[in-house]
XYZ file of C-alpha atoms in Angstrom:
568
model
C -28.204 -1.738 61.526
C -26.206 -2.373 58.200
C -26.720 -6.119 59.010
C -30.678 -5.966 59.337
C -30.311 -4.167 55.770
C -28.670 -6.641 54.121
C -31.019 -9.505 54.932
C -33.748 -7.141 54.000
C -31.802 -6.327 50.167
C -31.144 -10.450 50.279
C -34.771 -10.709 51.393
C -35.843 -8.431 48.249
C -33.554 -9.827 45.401
C -33.965 -13.603 45.908
C -37.373 -12.498 45.669
C -37.386 -12.166 41.907
C -36.452 -14.571 39.477
C -33.999 -14.162 36.494
C -35.251 -13.273 33.735
C -33.106 -13.718 30.548
C -34.411 -11.924 26.844
C -32.992 -11.340 23.275
C -34.744 -8.549 21.661
C -33.770 -6.288 18.505
C -33.444 -3.096 17.103
C -35.746 -4.159 14.462
C -37.861 -7.059 12.859
C -37.501 -6.000 9.436
C -34.507 -4.722 7.672
C -32.935 -4.397 4.636
C -29.822 -6.859 2.795
C -26.338 -5.887 3.735
C -27.848 -3.301 6.702
C -26.549 -3.622 10.434
C -28.799 -3.719 12.943
C -27.982 -4.933 16.925
C -29.438 -7.522 19.119
C -29.240 -7.584 22.387
C -29.093 -10.410 25.402
C -30.480 -9.082 28.833
C -30.523 -11.285 32.598
C -32.349 -9.244 34.836
C -32.385 -9.784 38.770
C -28.990 -11.399 38.497
C -25.651 -11.577 37.062
C -23.768 -14.764 35.645
C -20.201 -15.404 34.134
C -21.083 -18.268 32.113
C -22.905 -16.885 28.701
C -22.801 -18.622 25.433
C -23.782 -16.467 22.890
C -26.762 -18.302 19.580
C -25.309 -19.393 16.790
C -25.500 -16.264 13.942
C -26.618 -18.635 10.636
C -26.873 -15.917 7.812
C -25.683 -13.231 10.041
C -22.270 -12.123 10.208
C -21.037 -9.953 13.864
C -19.743 -6.759 13.187
C -18.927 -5.549 16.504
C -18.867 -6.822 20.160
C -20.719 -8.247 22.180
C -20.261 -5.155 24.166
C -21.182 -6.041 27.796
C -22.921 -4.047 30.762
C -23.768 -4.360 34.105
C -26.510 -2.099 36.339
C -28.252 -2.621 40.122
C -31.020 -0.151 41.384
C -32.628 0.680 44.299
C -36.268 1.940 43.813
C -38.417 2.694 46.664
C -36.352 -0.295 48.845
C -36.789 -2.275 45.137
C -33.554 -3.610 43.838
C -33.536 -4.545 40.989
C -30.150 -5.969 38.918
C -29.408 -6.370 34.993
C -26.473 -7.519 33.105
C -26.791 -7.938 28.950
C -24.468 -8.452 26.173
C -25.082 -6.239 22.482
C -23.733 -7.471 18.868
C -24.218 -5.286 16.240
C -24.664 -8.334 13.199
C -25.081 -8.021 9.604
C -27.718 -9.340 7.895
C -26.574 -11.280 4.710
C -29.107 -13.263 2.885
C -32.854 -12.659 2.257
C -35.920 -14.117 3.956
C -36.954 -14.943 7.726
C -34.311 -15.971 9.768
C -34.241 -17.550 12.617
C -31.439 -16.401 15.850
C -31.613 -18.950 18.191
C -31.431 -18.297 22.031
C -28.055 -17.535 23.416
C -27.756 -19.532 27.115
C -26.180 -17.930 30.922
C -25.916 -20.584 33.722
C -27.630 -18.824 36.405
C -26.705 -20.512 40.567
C -25.830 -23.901 38.296
C -28.974 -23.756 36.303
C -29.113 -23.002 32.721
C -31.178 -20.315 31.406
C -32.208 -19.760 27.568
C -33.231 -16.562 26.074
C -36.298 -16.002 23.791
C -35.326 -16.594 19.567
C -35.707 -13.603 17.452
C -37.018 -13.720 13.617
C -36.159 -11.168 11.421
C -37.244 -10.814 8.262
C -34.371 -10.209 5.718
C -36.206 -8.454 2.325
C -34.501 -5.993 -0.282
C -33.342 -2.473 0.159
C -35.469 -1.227 -2.373
C -38.825 -3.477 -1.224
C -38.036 -2.243 2.251
C -38.580 1.342 0.364
C -41.517 0.695 -1.240
C -43.335 -0.683 1.502
C -42.736 2.258 3.588
C -42.301 5.817 1.864
C -41.016 7.331 5.356
C -37.828 4.134 5.523
C -35.081 6.386 4.149
C -36.059 9.211 6.595
C -35.960 6.903 9.368
C -32.206 6.379 8.317
C -30.321 9.627 9.540
C -26.790 7.686 8.015
C -26.281 5.082 5.585
C -23.029 3.965 3.414
C -22.711 3.549 -0.135
C -20.235 1.503 -2.911
C -19.764 3.437 -6.034
C -17.423 1.732 -8.439
C -15.998 4.024 -11.491
C -17.212 1.501 -14.460
C -18.779 -1.986 -14.863
C -16.391 -3.886 -16.861
C -12.701 -3.871 -16.529
C -9.830 -5.990 -17.013
C -6.499 -7.743 -15.146
C -4.535 -4.497 -14.547
C -6.848 -1.980 -15.393
C -7.449 0.556 -12.695
C -10.233 0.634 -10.636
C -11.680 3.168 -8.818
C -14.102 2.361 -5.182
C -14.950 4.865 -3.561
C -17.439 5.085 -0.313
C -19.985 7.759 0.330
C -21.433 8.611 3.520
C -24.782 10.002 3.187
C -26.110 12.111 6.098
C -28.818 14.094 7.660
C -27.467 14.463 10.626
C -23.679 15.858 11.873
C -21.969 12.697 11.918
C -18.639 13.367 14.998
C -17.092 10.494 14.050
C -16.819 6.733 11.537
C -14.812 4.515 12.536
C -14.765 1.211 10.456
C -15.091 -2.252 12.063
C -15.115 -4.448 9.136
C -14.061 -4.366 5.215
C -13.054 -6.498 2.711
C -9.178 -8.003 2.646
C -9.139 -7.361 -1.270
C -6.989 -10.430 -1.574
C -8.098 -11.326 -5.537
C -6.315 -7.118 -5.887
C -3.343 -5.464 -5.211
C -4.898 -2.164 -3.388
C -3.911 1.261 -3.089
C -5.556 3.945 -1.485
C -5.884 7.859 -2.473
C -4.637 10.184 -0.119
C -6.658 12.853 -1.051
C -9.892 13.062 -1.384
C -12.593 16.023 -2.165
C -13.182 17.602 1.000
C -16.250 19.424 -0.549
C -19.838 18.036 1.004
C -22.360 17.282 -2.303
C -26.374 16.700 -1.902
C -28.624 14.512 -2.935
C -32.398 13.967 -2.371
C -33.218 10.403 -2.698
C -36.922 9.686 -2.002
C -37.531 13.325 -1.267
C -35.283 13.696 1.322
C -32.486 15.349 1.395
C -28.351 14.310 1.862
C -25.018 15.596 2.330
C -23.131 12.686 0.794
C -18.650 12.685 1.775
C -16.374 10.390 0.133
C -15.227 8.868 3.232
C -12.666 6.054 1.116
C -11.619 5.632 -2.010
C -8.560 3.311 -3.066
C -7.817 1.952 -6.060
C -7.646 -1.385 -7.022
C -5.855 -3.919 -9.519
C -7.372 -7.132 -10.252
C -5.049 -9.782 -10.540
C -6.352 -12.032 -13.359
C -9.920 -12.318 -14.914
C -13.118 -14.122 -13.424
C -16.037 -12.127 -11.296
C -15.316 -11.073 -7.439
C -17.484 -10.318 -5.043
C -16.815 -7.936 -2.176
C -17.900 -7.585 1.455
C -19.421 -4.854 2.567
C -17.764 -2.108 4.693
C -18.761 -1.561 7.553
C -18.438 1.664 9.683
C -19.844 3.096 13.533
C -20.536 6.285 13.632
C -21.805 9.233 15.803
C -24.070 11.240 15.513
C -26.147 13.411 18.318
C -28.459 11.348 20.331
C -31.914 11.981 19.290
C -33.481 12.176 22.579
C -33.446 16.099 24.375
C -34.150 14.083 27.509
C -30.854 12.177 26.926
C -28.199 15.178 27.649
C -25.106 14.524 29.773
C -23.927 16.664 33.037
C -23.035 19.845 31.754
C -25.758 19.823 29.250
C -24.572 18.638 25.948
C -26.444 16.085 23.946
C -24.744 12.562 24.114
C -23.822 10.992 20.961
C -25.614 8.122 19.857
C -23.091 4.821 17.705
C -25.047 3.505 14.943
C -23.631 0.488 12.579
C -24.137 1.658 9.046
C -23.197 -0.985 6.064
C -22.069 -0.813 1.938
C -23.335 -3.167 -0.024
C -21.622 -5.076 -1.739
C -19.696 -4.959 -4.812
C -19.289 -7.460 -7.706
C -16.191 -6.173 -9.859
C -16.127 -8.131 -14.001
C -13.064 -8.769 -14.617
C -13.309 -9.442 -18.451
C -10.164 -11.502 -20.354
C -7.573 -9.637 -22.208
C -8.532 -9.976 -26.203
C -6.483 -12.673 -27.590
C -4.803 -10.303 -30.454
C -2.041 -8.602 -28.727
C 0.861 -7.811 -30.776
C 3.934 -9.392 -30.029
C 5.015 -5.905 -28.756
C 2.649 -6.130 -25.927
C 4.497 -5.388 -23.024
C 1.818 -6.267 -20.117
C 0.556 -2.479 -19.526
C -3.089 -1.919 -19.553
C -4.723 1.323 -19.279
C -3.208 5.040 -20.751
C -0.137 6.081 -21.163
C 2.375 8.948 -21.763
C 6.122 8.587 -22.927
C 8.987 10.613 -22.929
C 12.728 10.602 -23.790
C 15.572 12.333 -22.471
C 19.146 11.849 -24.823
C 22.033 11.638 -24.182
C 24.981 12.788 -26.373
C 24.442 12.557 -30.361
C 28.495 12.275 -31.310
C 30.234 9.202 -29.596
C 32.923 6.588 -30.592
C 32.847 3.308 -31.074
C 34.487 2.605 -27.182
C 31.209 4.651 -26.023
C 27.843 4.048 -24.515
C 25.223 6.267 -26.142
C 22.534 6.631 -23.042
C 19.203 7.827 -22.538
C 16.268 7.995 -20.466
C 12.176 7.102 -20.804
C 9.660 7.916 -18.618
C 6.022 6.388 -19.286
C 3.212 7.934 -17.220
C 0.274 5.711 -17.407
C -2.430 4.777 -14.362
C -2.397 0.918 -15.055
C -0.843 -1.459 -12.578
C 2.747 -0.370 -13.427
C 3.732 -3.879 -11.481
C 2.627 -5.558 -14.987
C 4.259 -4.862 -17.226
C 8.368 -5.313 -18.978
C 9.921 -2.823 -20.184
C 10.181 -2.110 -23.717
C 13.258 -2.191 -25.807
C 14.738 -0.385 -28.041
C 14.780 -0.913 -31.955
C 17.431 0.279 -33.264
C 18.761 0.394 -37.050
C 22.375 -1.440 -36.648
C 24.531 -3.475 -34.538
C 24.743 -2.354 -31.126
C 26.076 -4.432 -28.310
C 22.729 -3.311 -26.367
C 22.332 -4.105 -22.802
C 19.627 -4.783 -20.264
C 17.562 -1.297 -19.056
C 17.274 -0.353 -15.819
C 14.537 1.037 -13.622
C 15.876 4.592 -12.460
C 13.168 6.043 -10.356
C 9.675 4.934 -9.886
C 6.662 7.431 -8.657
C 3.121 7.294 -7.836
C 0.861 10.259 -7.916
C -2.668 11.207 -7.888
C -3.968 13.719 -10.498
C -7.306 13.493 -12.248
C -8.975 11.299 -9.964
C -7.017 8.857 -10.765
C -2.871 7.026 -9.138
C -0.805 7.815 -11.841
C 2.706 5.536 -12.884
C 5.871 6.711 -13.794
C 8.676 5.007 -14.161
C 11.880 6.269 -15.328
C 14.182 4.064 -17.072
C 17.952 3.655 -18.678
C 19.106 2.662 -21.704
C 22.984 1.799 -23.222
C 24.066 1.079 -25.646
C 27.316 0.807 -27.559
C 27.654 0.899 -31.796
C 30.074 -2.107 -33.293
C 30.875 0.311 -35.398
C 31.167 3.838 -37.015
C 28.215 5.101 -39.149
C 25.035 7.076 -38.310
C 21.833 5.069 -36.399
C 18.216 5.989 -35.657
C 17.225 4.197 -32.169
C 13.209 4.309 -31.238
C 11.541 2.545 -28.479
C 7.992 1.582 -29.328
C 5.443 0.301 -25.877
C 2.795 -1.153 -26.663
C -0.760 -1.528 -24.102
C -4.044 -2.397 -24.236
C -6.652 0.543 -23.810
C -9.810 -0.166 -21.739
C -11.653 2.535 -22.817
C -11.386 1.706 -26.409
C -10.780 -2.000 -26.213
C -7.931 -2.346 -28.402
C -3.765 -2.753 -27.919
C -2.475 0.704 -28.886
C 1.300 1.105 -29.736
C 2.688 4.469 -28.809
C 6.563 5.425 -30.128
C 9.343 7.710 -28.248
C 10.866 10.484 -30.625
C 13.185 8.503 -33.301
C 17.428 9.525 -32.242
C 20.326 9.904 -34.156
C 23.483 9.807 -33.232
C 27.222 9.931 -34.991
C 29.217 7.130 -34.171
C 32.891 7.250 -35.220
C 36.138 4.468 -35.078
C 37.624 5.127 -31.398
C 40.554 3.630 -29.801
C 41.395 -0.131 -30.428
C 40.659 -0.716 -26.206
C 38.550 -2.946 -23.903
C 35.311 -1.496 -23.307
C 32.138 -1.849 -21.073
C 28.776 0.246 -19.862
C 26.963 -3.061 -18.036
C 25.564 -1.826 -14.571
C 25.821 -5.988 -13.798
C 29.678 -6.009 -14.826
C 32.230 -5.975 -11.916
C 35.405 -6.399 -14.053
C 37.621 -2.487 -14.248
C 40.148 -1.431 -16.290
C 43.676 -0.766 -15.282
C 45.769 2.247 -17.496
C 48.425 0.734 -19.779
C 51.972 1.537 -17.570
C 53.743 4.285 -19.112
C 57.695 3.230 -20.767
C 60.515 3.854 -18.481
C 62.545 6.503 -19.663
C 66.214 6.698 -19.272
C 66.773 9.650 -16.671
C 67.202 13.256 -17.914
C 69.411 14.571 -15.359
C 72.915 12.523 -14.568
C 73.933 15.559 -12.054
C 74.263 14.234 -9.066
C 73.189 18.030 -6.869
C 69.526 16.503 -8.111
C 69.967 13.620 -5.692
C 71.593 15.850 -3.115
C 69.420 15.277 0.226
C 67.662 19.247 0.103
C 66.883 18.942 -3.871
C 65.430 15.343 -2.862
C 63.064 16.857 0.537
C 61.847 19.666 -2.094
C 60.939 17.202 -4.783
C 59.306 14.446 -2.249
C 56.794 17.534 -0.770
C 55.961 18.207 -4.561
C 55.232 14.770 -5.554
C 53.383 14.678 -2.403
C 51.341 17.622 -2.856
C 50.821 16.450 -6.893
C 50.306 12.448 -5.890
C 47.293 14.548 -3.454
C 45.892 16.205 -6.378
C 45.583 13.050 -8.978
C 44.831 11.013 -6.557
C 41.517 13.350 -5.852
C 41.343 14.244 -10.130
C 41.561 10.002 -10.625
C 38.830 9.282 -8.001
C 36.577 12.323 -9.454
C 37.050 11.028 -12.942
C 36.157 7.416 -12.169
C 33.799 7.741 -10.191
C 32.111 9.157 -13.103
C 32.746 6.916 -15.142
C 30.840 4.639 -13.503
C 27.541 3.251 -14.515
C 24.267 4.856 -12.959
C 23.199 1.330 -12.206
C 26.016 0.205 -10.256
C 26.263 3.774 -7.940
C 22.943 2.556 -6.996
C 23.349 -0.364 -5.793
C 26.869 0.450 -3.910
C 24.990 3.500 -2.413
C 21.256 1.703 -1.622
C 22.761 0.693 2.092
C 23.922 3.872 2.862
C 21.448 6.229 1.648
C 18.573 3.657 2.896
C 20.690 4.167 6.594
C 20.326 7.533 5.893
C 16.573 7.434 5.212
C 15.750 5.316 8.529
C 18.130 7.970 10.653
C 15.229 11.091 9.107
C 12.875 9.278 9.572
C 14.019 8.138 13.557
C 14.135 11.615 14.243
C 10.379 11.605 14.055
C 8.919 8.977 14.301
C 7.155 9.290 17.428
C 4.816 12.130 16.323
C 3.731 10.189 12.422
C 0.782 8.180 13.210
C 1.394 4.756 12.794
C 0.202 3.851 9.430
C 2.074 6.912 8.286
C 5.666 5.433 10.161
C 5.258 1.584 8.832
C 4.267 3.084 5.300
C 7.693 4.735 5.718
C 9.351 2.159 7.097
C 8.576 -0.147 4.855
C 8.705 1.538 1.613
C 12.477 2.612 2.719
C 13.282 -1.326 2.833
C 11.950 -2.075 -0.619
C 13.215 0.979 -1.749
C 16.716 -0.609 -0.933
C 16.284 -4.013 -1.976
C 14.927 -2.602 -5.591
C 18.407 -0.877 -5.275
C 20.704 -3.481 -3.418
C 19.635 -6.086 -6.215
C 18.146 -3.948 -9.133
C 14.625 -5.687 -8.878
C 13.115 -4.116 -10.958
C 9.283 -3.627 -8.985
C 7.654 -5.563 -11.604
C 9.185 -8.357 -9.850
C 9.420 -7.103 -6.188
C 6.956 -9.998 -5.078
C 8.108 -13.215 -2.852
C 9.581 -15.146 -5.817
C 10.874 -12.634 -7.801
C 12.850 -11.369 -4.348
C 14.452 -14.742 -3.636
C 15.074 -15.036 -7.228
C 17.446 -12.600 -6.573
C 18.711 -13.562 -3.569
C 20.048 -16.398 -4.938
C 21.106 -15.254 -7.434
C 23.388 -11.873 -5.922
C 24.640 -15.781 -3.813
C 23.307 -14.475 -0.326
C 23.469 -16.721 2.670
C 20.713 -18.359 3.405
C 19.564 -18.078 6.509
C 20.178 -14.591 5.784
C 18.018 -14.545 2.809
C 15.095 -16.243 5.282
C 15.144 -13.578 7.270
C 14.498 -11.085 4.396
C 12.006 -12.887 3.043
C 10.123 -13.084 6.263
C 10.684 -9.737 6.897
C 9.090 -8.446 3.455
C 6.487 -10.870 4.073
C 5.322 -9.191 7.363
C 6.046 -5.337 5.742
C 2.987 -6.446 3.320
C 0.288 -6.201 6.439
C 1.203 -2.293 6.042
C -1.125 -1.976 2.527
C -3.670 -3.293 4.940
C -3.338 -1.422 7.587
C -1.483 -3.631 9.594
C 2.062 -3.587 12.117
C 4.320 -5.878 10.050
C 5.447 -8.541 12.421
C 3.257 -6.894 15.266
C 6.337 -4.686 15.210
C 7.060 -2.124 17.660
C 8.019 1.555 15.918
C 12.111 0.767 17.351
C 11.699 -2.945 16.567
C 10.840 -2.360 13.456
C 13.777 0.652 12.901
C 16.127 -2.538 14.386
C 15.175 -5.264 12.045
C 15.188 -3.082 9.063
C 19.250 -1.405 9.840
C 19.952 -4.703 10.601
C 19.087 -6.565 7.283
C 20.063 -3.569 5.383
C 23.535 -2.845 7.265
C 24.029 -7.502 6.564
C 22.899 -7.398 2.976
C 25.182 -4.808 2.028
C 28.052 -6.356 3.210
């Protein structure tokens, strides 16, 4: 009996000839929208499938494959399919040639498909019901029309929907290679409502980023393409427990053109390179000093432009001072008023050459895109009084490696000549006294010496210890963190270590700047090359990638090895 059934099954399957067809989810679509195309092989199966060339379309998903075998009233039917999601990139009537398969050694070719791609506005005007057929669509929005290099460009991707959207997964996105990118972490959770062609949509910003152009030009960003999960439109399409199944649809934003103009050529000599809106605050050190002391103050500059582009402003002093290079003490980013702001804390040190009364201020010139002019802001004027100090060596330079040995005390004749003071019991007691006093003296001397070490030198010295401690803390919680958060934190720790260890301003922390600082510090060539390679691999975190394909434990191991080696 089983043998007869198999013979009957084979006869039925053999009697039906293989058929290979192509079909799409629509033959007339809007430019920059996503549609599906399926190639189905009926009454056969094949492991040799050759897709067509998708001219003027971009594949954004697939191929997803499926196969089935059904027996209905004794008739066996078999099918196999390959499905792609494609993005319509060019207007006009576009032809997708047929795909090919090999069945039993014979080639089969599917029918070609003609798709008319029209402008979204034209499609809407031809059918007032067009928008009502689109339960979900995606829109990209800019906060302005013209920008300048270094200015913050805010890009919002807004999802508009009439169906309940249960899942959203990115499929493809521009790589933003011409921009520095900072994502917003705090998105507005509140939904808004918009009416489009008489239809009400719920809208929500699902992604927001700040872009900073490296140079002027016209840039076109590719669409963001998402897969959105919505309820299946068919009542009969329910699961085993009566719950409606979810239908995944692809949506894409329109490409975005960004115009970045060149900065005006009339920039003053004091122009720092900053573009945006900025504020400045100063914290003054002691105003009464001697010519042996350093006058120290901190400057805090906050703005919404690209903080990597501008140079640290120089102090203006109305006297003769030995002025040292300003150093970045701290950098931080924060979100305020729907913008990303950067704050730099800079420390300045200088020594007066002669006694006198002096005033010091710091100007900072930037280009303000809102007024299209160069503006200069000034710190509060700091007044100091310097008196003549003792004639001795001095230094505050954070890069100086000199240390000072105090003058030796003159040798005085012994106070006592009585041999009692040289007796063994007295010498033992006196020795204990000196030991205790010596320990206390050394402890106090070390504290004083620690206070005399310039801040920047202390930062360099403690860079590895601080970084390794941060990695230790990260390791205790790394398995519970999302991948992007773990790799982002580990990368930030490594980059902060490089800036602290080699006193690299954040504006110079790129591959060329890193190589220069490693060379100046006389780091071994092989170690410098490993550091540069790992630094470059970590850049992939900006785009959601994994540095070097490392696992979490490998990321921790390589970071520790390099930090320890660079500290030696």
